[in-house]
XYZ file of N, CA and C in Angstrom:
687
model
N 0.239 4.888 -5.242
C 1.492 4.326 -5.716
C 1.685 4.784 -7.166
N 0.871 5.589 -7.669
C 1.040 5.976 -9.235
C 2.235 6.784 -9.275
N 2.620 7.560 -8.307
C 3.836 8.430 -8.317
C 5.185 7.566 -8.384
N 5.168 6.244 -8.185
C 6.160 5.362 -8.237
C 6.579 4.854 -9.561
N 5.733 5.058 -10.613
C 5.902 4.414 -11.874
C 5.663 5.468 -12.820
N 6.314 5.358 -14.141
C 6.846 3.987 -14.614
C 8.341 3.948 -14.450
N 8.982 4.923 -13.996
C 10.458 4.678 -13.981
C 10.943 4.348 -12.701
N 11.883 3.598 -12.548
C 12.518 2.860 -11.265
C 12.643 4.061 -10.354
N 12.490 3.661 -9.090
C 12.489 4.866 -7.811
C 13.585 4.325 -6.941
N 14.387 5.201 -6.407
C 15.411 4.853 -5.427
C 14.597 4.739 -4.031
N 14.487 3.660 -3.409
C 13.909 3.461 -1.981
C 14.647 3.530 -1.054
N 14.159 4.159 0.166
C 14.772 4.275 1.299
C 13.778 3.381 2.145
N 14.381 2.278 2.771
C 13.254 1.416 3.672
C 13.772 1.748 5.208
N 12.545 1.470 5.817
C 12.624 1.955 7.359
C 12.019 0.858 8.139
N 12.555 0.082 8.899
C 11.964 -0.808 9.706
C 12.346 -0.394 11.364
N 11.416 -0.645 12.128
C 11.684 -0.300 13.575
C 11.313 -1.402 14.509
N 12.026 -1.328 15.785
C 11.680 -2.394 16.650
C 11.910 -1.662 18.043
N 11.187 -2.313 19.072
C 11.431 -2.078 20.441
C 12.221 -3.102 21.268
N 12.261 -4.348 20.713
C 13.006 -5.388 21.470
C 13.713 -6.422 20.502
N 13.139 -6.792 19.439
C 13.503 -7.962 18.620
C 14.274 -7.399 17.317
N 15.424 -7.211 17.381
C 16.116 -6.566 16.111
C 16.154 -7.470 15.071
N 16.434 -8.717 15.364
C 16.630 -9.891 14.316
C 15.361 -10.036 13.397
N 14.071 -9.989 14.263
C 13.118 -9.951 13.507
C 12.865 -8.901 12.459
N 13.197 -7.546 12.875
C 13.135 -6.419 12.306
C 13.974 -6.419 10.971
N 15.156 -7.122 11.181
C 16.023 -7.220 10.103
C 15.621 -8.116 8.998
N 14.803 -9.093 9.259
C 14.300 -10.191 8.547
C 13.105 -9.652 7.714
N 12.283 -8.750 8.377
C 11.183 -8.281 7.728
C 11.655 -7.333 6.884
N 12.447 -6.361 7.129
C 12.978 -5.410 6.243
C 13.626 -5.936 4.968
N 14.361 -7.067 5.146
C 14.977 -7.927 3.864
C 13.784 -8.364 3.182
N 12.537 -8.755 3.596
C 11.261 -9.324 2.897
C 10.871 -7.952 2.139
N 10.747 -6.827 2.809
C 10.234 -5.666 2.336
C 11.064 -5.140 0.932
N 12.351 -5.441 1.153
C 13.317 -5.098 0.065
C 12.958 -6.072 -1.153
N 12.595 -7.381 -0.681
C 12.196 -8.364 -1.972
C 10.907 -7.899 -2.640
N 10.006 -7.354 -1.882
C 8.730 -6.735 -2.197
C 8.961 -5.589 -3.237
N 9.841 -4.571 -2.826
C 10.186 -3.530 -3.532
C 10.809 -3.958 -4.908
N 11.808 -4.887 -4.778
C 12.329 -5.622 -6.122
C 11.252 -5.977 -7.060
N 10.410 -6.890 -6.468
C 9.304 -7.342 -7.276
C 8.384 -6.188 -8.032
N 8.325 -4.967 -7.300
C 7.727 -3.780 -7.873
C 8.563 -3.033 -8.810
N 9.821 -3.397 -8.760
C 10.695 -2.728 -9.675
C 11.396 -1.475 -8.945
N 11.658 -1.512 -7.603
C 12.215 -0.366 -6.958
C 13.716 -0.729 -6.776
N 14.314 0.050 -6.554
C 15.983 -0.029 -6.267
C 16.224 0.302 -4.912
N 16.366 -0.710 -3.896
C 16.664 -0.226 -2.579
C 18.110 0.409 -2.294
N 17.912 1.697 -1.997
C 19.269 2.435 -1.606
C 19.703 2.277 -0.246
N 18.730 2.295 0.626
C 19.183 2.504 2.020
C 18.020 1.531 2.765
N 18.588 0.630 3.738
C 17.817 -0.086 4.651
C 18.226 0.422 6.154
N 17.293 1.144 6.800
C 17.615 1.633 8.090
C 16.763 0.758 9.104
N 17.365 0.235 10.315
C 16.765 -0.481 11.296
C 16.803 0.483 12.505
N 15.708 0.797 12.939
C 15.745 2.023 14.054
C 15.087 1.266 15.330
N 15.781 1.236 16.409
C 15.461 0.902 17.544
C 14.794 2.215 18.262
N 13.600 1.917 18.734
C 12.783 3.050 19.367
C 12.332 2.646 20.703
N 11.942 3.446 21.628
C 11.395 3.201 22.889
C 9.858 3.191 22.754
N 9.299 3.969 21.918
C 7.772 3.885 21.807
C 7.407 4.641 20.547
N 6.353 4.484 20.001
C 5.917 5.030 18.628
C 5.193 6.416 18.875
N 5.645 7.327 18.070
C 5.188 8.749 18.192
C 4.124 8.744 17.380
N 2.933 9.538 18.020
C 1.606 9.558 17.372
C 1.627 10.476 16.214
N 2.629 11.507 16.060
C 2.599 12.509 14.978
C 3.583 12.006 13.780
N 4.550 11.288 14.115
C 5.492 10.665 13.073
C 5.882 9.369 13.005
N 5.436 8.638 13.886
C 5.649 7.222 14.210
C 7.106 6.999 14.852
N 8.159 7.700 14.470
C 9.529 7.490 14.942
C 10.118 8.539 15.698
N 9.460 9.683 15.759
C 9.926 10.599 16.591
C 10.863 11.747 15.767
N 10.966 12.918 16.245
C 11.634 13.901 15.437
C 12.989 13.775 15.251
N 13.909 13.019 16.086
C 15.221 12.815 15.884
C 15.343 11.917 14.461
N 14.626 10.887 14.652
C 14.763 9.808 13.640
C 14.307 10.378 12.222
N 13.264 11.292 12.257
C 12.714 11.905 11.063
C 13.835 12.862 10.348
N 14.672 13.458 11.273
C 15.655 14.378 10.717
C 16.756 13.608 10.148
N 17.126 12.397 10.813
C 18.187 11.567 10.476
C 17.645 10.976 9.034
N 16.733 10.642 8.816
C 16.084 9.950 7.630
C 16.015 11.029 6.493
N 15.603 12.231 6.978
C 15.467 13.411 5.790
C 16.916 13.606 5.257
N 17.924 13.719 6.171
C 19.186 13.945 5.691
C 19.927 12.802 4.758
N 19.703 11.478 5.339
C 20.089 10.429 4.598
C 19.406 10.363 3.205
N 18.187 10.582 3.402
C 17.504 10.319 2.063
C 17.986 11.427 0.993
N 18.139 12.655 1.392
C 18.697 13.515 0.528
C 20.196 13.278 -0.001
N 20.950 12.815 0.842
C 22.375 12.477 0.500
C 22.430 11.281 -0.658
N 21.563 10.409 -0.350
C 21.529 9.379 -1.301
C 20.568 9.342 -2.424
N 19.937 10.474 -2.535
C 19.008 10.817 -3.761
C 17.954 9.929 -3.882
N 17.173 9.519 -2.661
C 16.094 8.649 -2.529
C 14.937 9.436 -2.929
N 13.990 8.779 -3.607
C 12.894 9.482 -3.995
C 11.620 8.895 -3.490
N 11.689 7.846 -2.686
C 10.360 7.283 -1.905
C 10.919 6.631 -0.566
N 10.245 6.787 0.393
C 10.667 6.281 1.715
C 9.381 5.249 1.941
N 9.866 4.123 2.441
C 8.705 2.934 2.709
C 9.090 2.479 4.080
N 7.953 2.546 4.917
C 8.125 1.951 6.263
C 7.471 0.527 6.284
N 8.226 -0.437 7.005
C 7.891 -1.823 7.077
C 6.562 -1.950 7.784
N 6.296 -1.003 8.647
C 4.940 -0.992 9.600
C 3.975 -0.196 8.805
N 2.669 -0.461 9.129
C 1.657 0.429 8.522
C 1.468 1.638 9.470
N 1.551 2.861 8.736
C 1.493 4.235 9.417
C 0.311 4.701 9.295
N -0.172 5.547 10.163
C -1.607 6.243 10.052
C -1.575 7.318 8.974
N -2.707 7.650 8.513
C -2.930 8.858 7.593
C -2.201 10.076 8.099
N -2.316 10.524 9.251
C -1.863 11.685 9.733
C -0.233 11.469 10.033
N 0.231 10.351 10.270
C 1.710 10.195 10.299
C 2.355 10.262 8.926
N 1.592 9.742 7.941
C 2.059 9.714 6.478
C 2.105 11.107 5.982
N 1.000 12.042 6.379
C 1.194 13.406 6.041
C 2.319 14.141 6.558
N 2.350 13.895 7.801
C 3.629 14.572 8.560
C 5.068 14.139 8.133
N 5.108 12.886 7.579
C 6.252 12.388 7.144
C 6.623 13.049 5.849
N 5.680 13.027 5.072
C 5.786 13.355 3.548
C 6.265 14.992 3.361
N 5.565 15.594 4.579
C 6.038 17.111 4.712
C 7.424 17.333 5.234
N 7.681 16.426 6.143
C 9.237 16.569 6.591
C 10.208 16.070 5.786
N 10.018 14.882 4.932
C 11.095 14.527 3.959
C 10.866 15.125 2.577
N 9.652 15.861 2.369
C 9.508 16.414 1.001
C 9.564 15.188 0.068
N 9.033 13.903 0.364
C 9.055 12.665 -0.414
C 7.804 12.086 -0.292
N 7.449 11.194 -1.379
C 6.366 10.271 -1.069
C 6.829 9.234 0.096
N 5.818 9.020 0.996
C 6.036 8.015 2.036
C 4.807 6.970 1.858
N 5.146 5.721 1.868
C 4.204 4.723 1.874
C 4.597 3.656 2.862
N 3.637 2.719 3.190
C 4.000 1.592 4.143
C 3.783 0.206 3.338
N 4.349 -0.878 4.266
C 4.246 -2.159 3.483
C 2.899 -2.431 2.960
N 1.784 -2.154 3.609
C 0.521 -2.374 2.968
C 0.134 -1.932 1.652
N 0.590 -0.649 1.298
C 0.468 0.024 0.082
C 1.274 -0.668 -0.863
N 2.634 -0.964 -0.407
C 3.386 -1.454 -1.370
C 2.913 -2.895 -1.940
N 2.486 -3.674 -0.907
C 1.754 -5.085 -1.184
C 0.707 -4.781 -2.091
N -0.311 -3.959 -1.848
C -1.382 -3.621 -2.775
C -1.016 -3.389 -4.281
N 0.156 -2.609 -4.197
C 0.624 -2.105 -5.729
C 1.222 -3.327 -6.349
N 1.813 -4.392 -5.486
C 2.571 -5.507 -6.098
C 1.329 -6.350 -6.689
N 0.325 -6.512 -5.799
C -0.955 -7.556 -6.162
C -1.641 -6.889 -7.360
N -1.795 -5.591 -7.520
C -2.544 -4.906 -8.433
C -1.766 -5.062 -9.955
N -0.356 -5.055 -9.809
C 0.375 -5.280 -11.036
C 0.313 -6.523 -11.476
N 0.013 -7.592 -10.692
C 0.147 -9.047 -11.152
C -1.306 -9.759 -11.140
N -2.274 -9.040 -10.741
C -3.754 -9.745 -10.741
C -4.088 -10.219 -12.219
N -4.571 -11.379 -12.281
C -4.853 -11.951 -13.599
C -6.343 -11.966 -13.770
N -7.069 -12.550 -12.723
C -8.401 -12.789 -13.034
C -9.253 -11.618 -12.735
N -10.630 -11.635 -13.270
C -11.435 -10.649 -12.910
C -11.582 -10.389 -11.363
N -11.858 -11.509 -10.575
C -12.126 -11.478 -9.373
C -10.974 -10.782 -8.378
N -9.602 -11.077 -8.831
C -8.658 -10.792 -8.227
C -8.443 -9.156 -8.392
N -8.786 -8.780 -9.645
C -8.539 -7.335 -9.818
C -9.657 -6.465 -9.139
N -10.816 -7.008 -9.091
C -11.726 -6.452 -8.359
C -11.501 -6.370 -6.631
N -10.930 -7.486 -6.172
C -10.514 -7.478 -4.820
C -9.543 -6.563 -4.546
N -8.571 -6.493 -5.535
C -7.516 -5.424 -4.998
C -7.861 -4.083 -5.218
N -8.646 -3.829 -6.167
C -9.198 -2.374 -6.237
C -10.064 -2.068 -5.049
N -10.866 -3.050 -4.702
C -11.637 -2.652 -3.505
C -10.858 -2.457 -2.227
N -9.729 -3.327 -2.056
C -8.864 -3.102 -0.812
C -8.042 -1.842 -1.048
N -7.730 -1.543 -2.183
C -6.887 -0.203 -2.390
C -7.924 0.924 -2.042
N -9.148 0.990 -2.391
C -9.997 2.029 -2.178
C -10.291 2.280 -0.782
N -10.437 1.083 -0.043
C -10.797 1.109 1.329
C -9.583 1.636 2.164
N -8.295 1.328 1.631
C -7.216 1.719 2.328
C -6.966 3.237 2.198
N -7.333 3.764 0.786
C -6.964 5.131 0.615
C -8.031 6.126 1.149
N -9.242 5.559 1.473
C -10.299 6.448 1.974
C -9.862 7.368 3.012
N -9.072 6.906 4.121
C -8.694 7.798 5.346
C -7.641 8.731 4.985
N -6.835 8.418 3.788
C -5.808 9.175 3.330
C -6.136 10.161 2.388
N -7.447 10.437 2.040
C -7.668 11.469 1.134
C -7.308 12.914 1.376
N -7.247 13.193 2.643
C -6.848 14.547 3.144
C -5.515 15.034 2.664
N -4.463 14.261 2.586
C -3.284 14.585 2.141
C -3.236 15.131 0.748
N -4.264 14.704 -0.069
C -4.318 15.149 -1.358
C -4.737 16.565 -1.667
N -5.384 17.025 -0.503
C -6.019 18.379 -0.439
C -5.450 19.374 0.591
N -4.464 18.993 0.988
C -3.735 19.765 2.080
C -3.795 21.342 1.725
N -3.499 21.570 0.394
C -3.214 23.046 -0.084
C -4.500 23.880 0.108
N -5.794 23.049 0.081
C -7.059 23.787 0.104
C -7.581 23.839 1.618
N -6.934 23.122 2.443
C -7.425 22.692 3.810
C -8.118 23.902 4.426
N -7.300 25.142 4.424
C -7.719 26.145 5.216
C -8.199 27.314 4.406
N -8.434 27.297 3.151
C -9.265 28.046 2.458
C -10.659 28.284 2.715
N -11.173 29.268 2.571
C -12.600 29.427 3.004
C -13.308 30.089 1.721
N -14.334 29.846 1.487
C -15.282 30.281 0.500
C -16.188 31.410 0.985
N -16.450 32.534 0.161
C -17.435 33.507 0.776
C -16.785 34.198 1.658
N -17.558 35.278 2.463
C -17.008 36.147 3.456
C -18.257 36.707 4.130
N -17.915 37.736 5.051
C -18.973 38.380 5.754
C -19.445 37.518 6.939
N -20.575 38.063 7.576
C -20.966 37.328 8.678
C -21.205 35.783 8.489
N -20.871 35.043 9.305
C -21.133 33.495 9.368
C -20.403 32.788 8.353
N -19.253 33.446 7.676
C -18.437 32.934 6.906
C -17.573 31.967 7.485
N -17.251 31.938 8.962
C -16.389 31.015 9.484
C -17.121 29.653 9.726
N -18.261 29.613 9.251
C -18.933 28.169 9.391
C -19.049 27.471 8.131
N -18.453 28.279 7.006
C -18.475 27.734 5.585
C -17.292 26.909 5.481
N -17.508 25.618 5.109
C -16.406 24.664 4.987
C -15.259 25.091 3.898
N -14.059 24.796 4.065
C -13.112 25.180 3.128
C -13.171 24.330 1.936
N -12.734 24.828 0.973
C -12.802 24.118 -0.464
C -12.162 22.768 -0.493
N -11.169 22.619 0.411
C -10.444 21.407 0.402
C -11.343 20.162 1.265
N -12.155 20.688 2.299
C -12.971 19.865 3.021
C -14.122 19.339 2.000
N -14.616 20.236 1.374
C -15.846 20.006 0.465
C -15.222 19.088 -0.804
N -13.871 19.259 -1.339
C -13.516 18.270 -2.269
C -13.312 16.976 -1.537
N -12.929 16.876 -0.359
C -12.616 15.421 0.304
C -14.113 14.702 0.488
N -15.109 15.658 0.912
C -16.328 14.876 1.185
C -16.805 14.310 -0.134
N -16.715 15.196 -1.284
C -17.187 14.763 -2.614
C -16.310 13.472 -3.008
N -15.157 13.487 -2.883
C -14.142 12.249 -3.249
C -14.586 11.018 -2.429
N -14.819 11.277 -1.132
C -15.515 10.183 -0.407
C -16.692 9.568 -0.800
N -17.578 10.336 -1.201
C -18.883 10.016 -1.655
C -18.662 9.225 -2.959
N -17.916 9.804 -3.907
C -17.683 8.951 -5.103
C -16.940 7.582 -4.911
N -15.890 7.619 -4.125
C -15.302 6.272 -3.591
C -16.271 5.300 -2.978
N -17.173 5.921 -2.061
C -18.205 4.959 -1.351
C -18.947 4.256 -2.530
N -19.495 5.163 -3.476
C -20.217 4.678 -4.529
C -19.721 3.496 -5.288
N -18.250 3.766 -5.558
C -17.392 2.963 -6.242
C -17.220 1.764 -5.619
N -17.099 1.669 -4.358
C -16.897 0.601 -3.490
C -18.109 -0.406 -3.393
N -19.274 0.264 -3.375
C -20.569 -0.319 -3.452
C -20.754 -1.182 -4.712
N -20.274 -0.366 -5.718
C -20.479 -1.074 -7.113
C -19.504 -2.247 -7.145
N -18.331 -2.093 -6.638
C -17.432 -3.141 -6.711
C -17.736 -4.325 -5.993
N -18.355 -4.234 -4.810
C -18.908 -5.226 -4.037
C -20.007 -6.104 -4.742
N -20.946 -5.438 -5.306
C -21.957 -5.959 -6.160
C -21.488 -6.956 -7.228
N -20.477 -6.151 -7.925
C -19.773 -6.867 -9.027
C -18.978 -8.275 -8.511
N -18.208 -8.059 -7.345
C -17.684 -9.159 -6.704
C -18.406 -10.260 -6.432
N -19.465 -10.166 -5.863
C -20.549 -10.972 -5.491
C -20.949 -11.836 -6.864
N -21.235 -11.180 -7.920
C -21.589 -11.793 -9.114
C -20.288 -12.716 -9.527
N -19.304 -12.115 -9.629
C -18.094 -12.952 -10.048
C -17.947 -14.243 -9.137
N -18.170 -14.002 -7.777
C -18.088 -15.307 -6.871
C -18.982 -16.445 -7.241
N -20.365 -15.721 -7.554
C -21.290 -16.864 -7.993
C -20.785 -17.559 -9.070
N -20.359 -16.966 -10.217
C -19.875 -17.619 -11.379
C -18.882 -18.490 -11.123
N -17.908 -18.104 -10.266
C -16.915 -18.959 -9.938
C -17.202 -20.330 -9.154
N -18.269 -20.075 -8.158
C -18.582 -21.251 -7.642
C -19.341 -22.257 -8.573
N -20.133 -21.611 -9.481
C -20.663 -22.574 -10.559
C -19.590 -23.283 -11.358
N -18.523 -22.509 -11.719
C -17.361 -23.254 -12.373
C -16.854 -24.336 -11.470
N -16.614 -24.004 -10.183
C -15.902 -24.988 -9.197
C -16.945 -26.221 -9.104
N -18.116 -26.125 -9.169
C -19.029 -27.355 -9.065
C -18.685 -28.194 -10.358
N -18.612 -27.579 -11.448
C -18.511 -28.360 -12.712
C -16.942 -28.939 -12.768
N -16.080 -28.274 -12.133
C -14.514 -29.023 -11.999
C -14.783 -30.088 -11.145
N -15.483 -30.059 -9.893
C -15.696 -31.027 -9.064
C -16.247 -32.389 -9.519
N -17.068 -32.061 -10.641
C -17.632 -33.128 -11.330
C -16.628 -33.972 -12.211
N -15.619 -33.492 -12.672
C -14.658 -34.020 -13.456
C -13.566 -34.773 -12.572
N -13.596 -34.631 -11.260
C -12.706 -35.286 -10.348
C -11.291 -35.097 -10.504
N -11.049 -34.086 -11.280
C -9.579 -33.590 -11.344
C -9.330 -32.654 -10.136
N -8.213 -33.090 -9.290
C -7.877 -32.042 -8.260
C -7.104 -30.858 -8.625
N -7.376 -29.719 -8.038
C -6.726 -28.502 -8.450
C -6.255 -27.818 -7.085
N -5.144 -27.000 -7.230
C -4.697 -26.456 -6.105
C -4.096 -25.133 -6.507
N -3.803 -24.305 -5.568
C -3.139 -22.849 -5.901
C -2.127 -22.561 -4.690
N -0.940 -21.870 -5.154
C 0.008 -21.476 -4.524
C -0.177 -19.847 -4.322
N -0.006 -19.417 -3.022
C -0.387 -17.945 -2.928
C 0.690 -17.245 -2.260
N 1.345 -16.113 -2.775
C 2.180 -15.166 -1.980
C 2.505 -13.996 -2.831
N 3.112 -13.101 -2.315
C 3.379 -11.816 -3.019
C 4.740 -11.736 -3.562
N 5.583 -12.688 -3.375
C 6.971 -12.890 -3.989
C 6.990 -13.993 -4.758
N 7.803 -13.965 -5.774
C 7.778 -15.141 -6.713
C 8.786 -16.246 -6.411
N 9.927 -15.981 -5.582
C 10.777 -16.899 -5.230
C 10.268 -18.156 -4.602
N 9.570 -17.984 -3.463
C 8.856 -19.132 -2.832
C 7.826 -19.785 -3.569
N 6.949 -19.277 -4.354
C 6.063 -19.847 -5.162
C 6.644 -20.736 -6.095
N 7.736 -20.225 -6.977
C 8.332 -21.138 -7.946
C 9.101 -22.253 -7.431
N 9.722 -22.060 -6.362
C 10.459 -23.095 -5.720
C 9.606 -24.326 -5.220
N 8.388 -23.849 -4.551
C 7.386 -24.841 -4.129
C 6.837 -25.710 -5.321
N 6.545 -24.845 -6.374
C 5.885 -25.417 -7.572
C 6.897 -26.314 -8.227
N 8.177 -26.063 -8.412
C 9.090 -26.995 -8.893
C 9.253 -28.267 -7.963
N 9.142 -28.192 -6.794
C 9.265 -29.206 -5.838
C 7.981 -30.182 -5.938
N 6.917 -29.598 -6.128
C 5.635 -30.370 -6.249
C 5.557 -30.934 -7.597
N 5.852 -30.491 -8.732
C 5.500 -30.864 -9.887
C 6.721 -31.307 -10.887
N 7.856 -30.932 -10.410
C 9.028 -30.947 -11.313
C 8.971 -30.064 -12.597
N 8.313 -28.860 -12.429
C 8.029 -27.998 -13.576
C 9.283 -27.219 -13.548
N 9.966 -26.824 -14.729
C 10.988 -25.905 -14.718
C 10.419 -24.387 -14.920
N 10.004 -23.859 -14.002
C 9.377 -22.588 -14.125
C 10.316 -21.547 -13.232
N 10.207 -20.339 -13.487
C 10.904 -19.200 -12.959
C 9.781 -18.407 -12.028
């Protein structure tokens, strides 16, 4: 999501359905709200009826071309799918659109990361993001994927530079994930200690959780008469 900031981006939102169009429209409206929360400008919301999901592009070649043309005409610079797409589908779509392509999960992680306040929340989001990005590393090294190092006999067995870089990145990410898990456990233990201290005071506490602000603030005002936005 780094490529989406700091300047506002013109977003093309894509939702698909096989039977329930009304639900697809509702979810696409929610996706737009998520984008607004992150500072994106929604330019197009496309509801796509499909018969089945394509393994390579999720939506099929006809819809890919339709979106490519519309995104170019509307000068969009990011395409967001309401459903989670696979790493391979993401790579293929980015190549077809010549634009960054993300899905709802990646957008939610970006919103959470931007608004995380506590150390525990920041660790959890960073951990979730690393686990999400792990299978998507290959798209960062596509330009090296077919390169081969060395030559002569047996050179065909030598891994490409892109493949070696991906393996190195994965090892680095796995080590980082392991460190975050250890740190998260330490933070959880500290939080449990603080929770036990709060319980002794007898003062009740509660939390309102969600990734868009309008629902949480409305509920908070109804519960507490607080004038918050």
